[in-house]
C-alpha cells in the first residue's frame, strides 16, 4: 500500500495552507473566542513543523514522480504560505 500519492500530498498541502489562512482571517477580523484560542495554541506548532516537512517531501515527490498540475499548485501554495508564515516571525 502506497501512502504518499498525488491525492494525499495535495490534500495535506492544501489542508496546511487553509489552516494558516483561517488563522490569518481570525486575526484580521479580530475573532477571539476561548475555544478557538485553545485549538489555535494546540495546532499551530505541529502545523508549523508540518509545513517544513511537507515542503521537503513535496519537492522530493515532484522531482521523482510524474508531475500533476494540482500537486504542483498545492506545493507552490505551501511554499508561499511557509515563506509568509516564517517571515512573519522576523
mmCIF file of C-alpha atoms in Angstrom:
data_model
loop_
_atom_site.group_PDB
_atom_site.id
_atom_site.type_symbol
_atom_site.label_atom_id
_atom_site.label_comp_id
_atom_site.label_asym_id
_atom_site.label_seq_id
_atom_site.Cartn_x
_atom_site.Cartn_y
_atom_site.Cartn_z
ATOM 1 C CA UNK A 1 0.000 0.000 0.000
ATOM 2 C CA UNK A 2 1.416 3.337 -1.061
ATOM 3 C CA UNK A 3 0.726 6.071 1.482
ATOM 4 C CA UNK A 4 2.177 9.026 -0.390
ATOM 5 C CA UNK A 5 0.161 9.622 -3.531
ATOM 6 C CA UNK A 6 -0.581 12.762 -5.528
ATOM 7 C CA UNK A 7 -4.018 12.968 -3.959
ATOM 8 C CA UNK A 8 -2.767 12.582 -0.376
ATOM 9 C CA UNK A 9 0.053 15.081 -0.846
ATOM 10 C CA UNK A 10 -2.288 17.609 -2.448
ATOM 11 C CA UNK A 11 -4.883 17.276 0.332
ATOM 12 C CA UNK A 12 -2.264 17.628 3.057
ATOM 13 C CA UNK A 13 -0.669 20.656 1.383
ATOM 14 C CA UNK A 14 -3.993 22.435 0.914
ATOM 15 C CA UNK A 15 -5.035 21.486 4.467
ATOM 16 C CA UNK A 16 -1.955 23.168 5.923
ATOM 17 C CA UNK A 17 -2.434 26.250 3.737
ATOM 18 C CA UNK A 18 -6.113 26.547 4.698
ATOM 19 C CA UNK A 19 -5.262 26.231 8.405
ATOM 20 C CA UNK A 20 -2.939 29.224 8.217
ATOM 21 C CA UNK A 21 -5.429 31.160 6.080
ATOM 22 C CA UNK A 22 -8.072 30.576 8.753
ATOM 23 C CA UNK A 23 -5.664 31.710 11.486
ATOM 24 C CA UNK A 24 -4.870 34.839 9.468
ATOM 25 C CA UNK A 25 -8.572 35.501 8.866
ATOM 26 C CA UNK A 26 -9.315 35.179 12.571
ATOM 27 C CA UNK A 27 -6.558 37.696 13.288
ATOM 28 C CA UNK A 28 -7.683 40.191 10.631
ATOM 29 C CA UNK A 29 -11.340 40.100 11.652
ATOM 30 C CA UNK A 30 -10.404 40.066 15.367
ATOM 31 C CA UNK A 31 -12.479 36.977 16.135
ATOM 32 C CA UNK A 32 -11.465 35.901 19.615
ATOM 33 C CA UNK A 33 -13.243 33.037 21.347
ATOM 34 C CA UNK A 34 -11.667 30.897 24.037
ATOM 35 C CA UNK A 35 -12.285 27.588 22.264
ATOM 36 C CA UNK A 36 -10.750 28.936 19.033
ATOM 37 C CA UNK A 37 -7.718 30.109 21.002
ATOM 38 C CA UNK A 38 -7.341 26.671 22.572
ATOM 39 C CA UNK A 39 -7.334 24.924 19.193
ATOM 40 C CA UNK A 40 -5.046 27.574 17.744
ATOM 41 C CA UNK A 41 -2.488 27.041 20.516
ATOM 42 C CA UNK A 42 -2.681 23.253 20.265
ATOM 43 C CA UNK A 43 -2.331 23.073 16.477
ATOM 44 C CA UNK A 44 -0.012 25.934 15.487
ATOM 45 C CA UNK A 45 3.348 24.337 16.336
ATOM 46 C CA UNK A 46 2.522 20.946 14.758
ATOM 47 C CA UNK A 47 1.308 22.711 11.604
ATOM 48 C CA UNK A 48 4.466 24.851 11.506
ATOM 49 C CA UNK A 49 6.582 21.704 11.642
ATOM 50 C CA UNK A 50 4.334 20.012 9.077
ATOM 51 C CA UNK A 51 4.816 22.968 6.730
ATOM 52 C CA UNK A 52 8.569 22.493 6.582
ATOM 53 C CA UNK A 53 8.349 18.698 6.425
ATOM 54 C CA UNK A 54 5.797 18.646 3.612
ATOM 55 C CA UNK A 55 7.658 21.256 1.577
ATOM 56 C CA UNK A 56 10.680 18.931 1.599
ATOM 57 C CA UNK A 57 8.556 15.828 0.939
ATOM 58 C CA UNK A 58 6.652 17.626 -1.820
ATOM 59 C CA UNK A 59 9.779 18.817 -3.600
ATOM 60 C CA UNK A 60 11.261 15.314 -3.481
ATOM 61 C CA UNK A 61 7.986 13.814 -4.708
ATOM 62 C CA UNK A 62 7.650 16.234 -7.623
ATOM 63 C CA UNK A 63 11.258 15.610 -8.684
ATOM 64 C CA UNK A 64 10.932 11.804 -8.589
ATOM 65 C CA UNK A 65 7.403 11.282 -9.963
ATOM 66 C CA UNK A 66 5.215 12.380 -12.823
ATOM 67 C CA UNK A 67 4.153 15.967 -12.318
ATOM 68 C CA UNK A 68 0.433 16.627 -11.975
ATOM 69 C CA UNK A 69 -0.694 20.273 -12.125
ATOM 70 C CA UNK A 70 -2.769 20.238 -8.935
ATOM 71 C CA UNK A 71 0.107 18.755 -6.923
ATOM 72 C CA UNK A 72 2.462 21.441 -8.200
ATOM 73 C CA UNK A 73 -0.093 24.174 -7.412
ATOM 74 C CA UNK A 74 -0.570 22.838 -3.881
ATOM 75 C CA UNK A 75 3.201 22.644 -3.373
ATOM 76 C CA UNK A 76 3.625 26.207 -4.653
ATOM 77 C CA UNK A 77 0.842 27.421 -2.319
ATOM 78 C CA UNK A 78 2.517 25.632 0.599
ATOM 79 C CA UNK A 79 5.901 27.191 -0.206
ATOM 80 C CA UNK A 80 4.364 30.679 -0.382
ATOM 81 C CA UNK A 81 2.472 30.050 2.863
ATOM 82 C CA UNK A 82 5.680 28.824 4.527
ATOM 83 C CA UNK A 83 7.622 31.895 3.434
ATOM 84 C CA UNK A 84 4.889 34.219 4.713
ATOM 85 C CA UNK A 85 4.456 32.319 7.977
ATOM 86 C CA UNK A 86 8.143 32.046 8.795
ATOM 87 C CA UNK A 87 8.735 35.591 7.549
ATOM 88 C CA UNK A 88 6.126 36.908 9.977
ATOM 89 C CA UNK A 89 8.409 35.959 12.871
ATOM 90 C CA UNK A 90 11.077 38.462 11.819
#
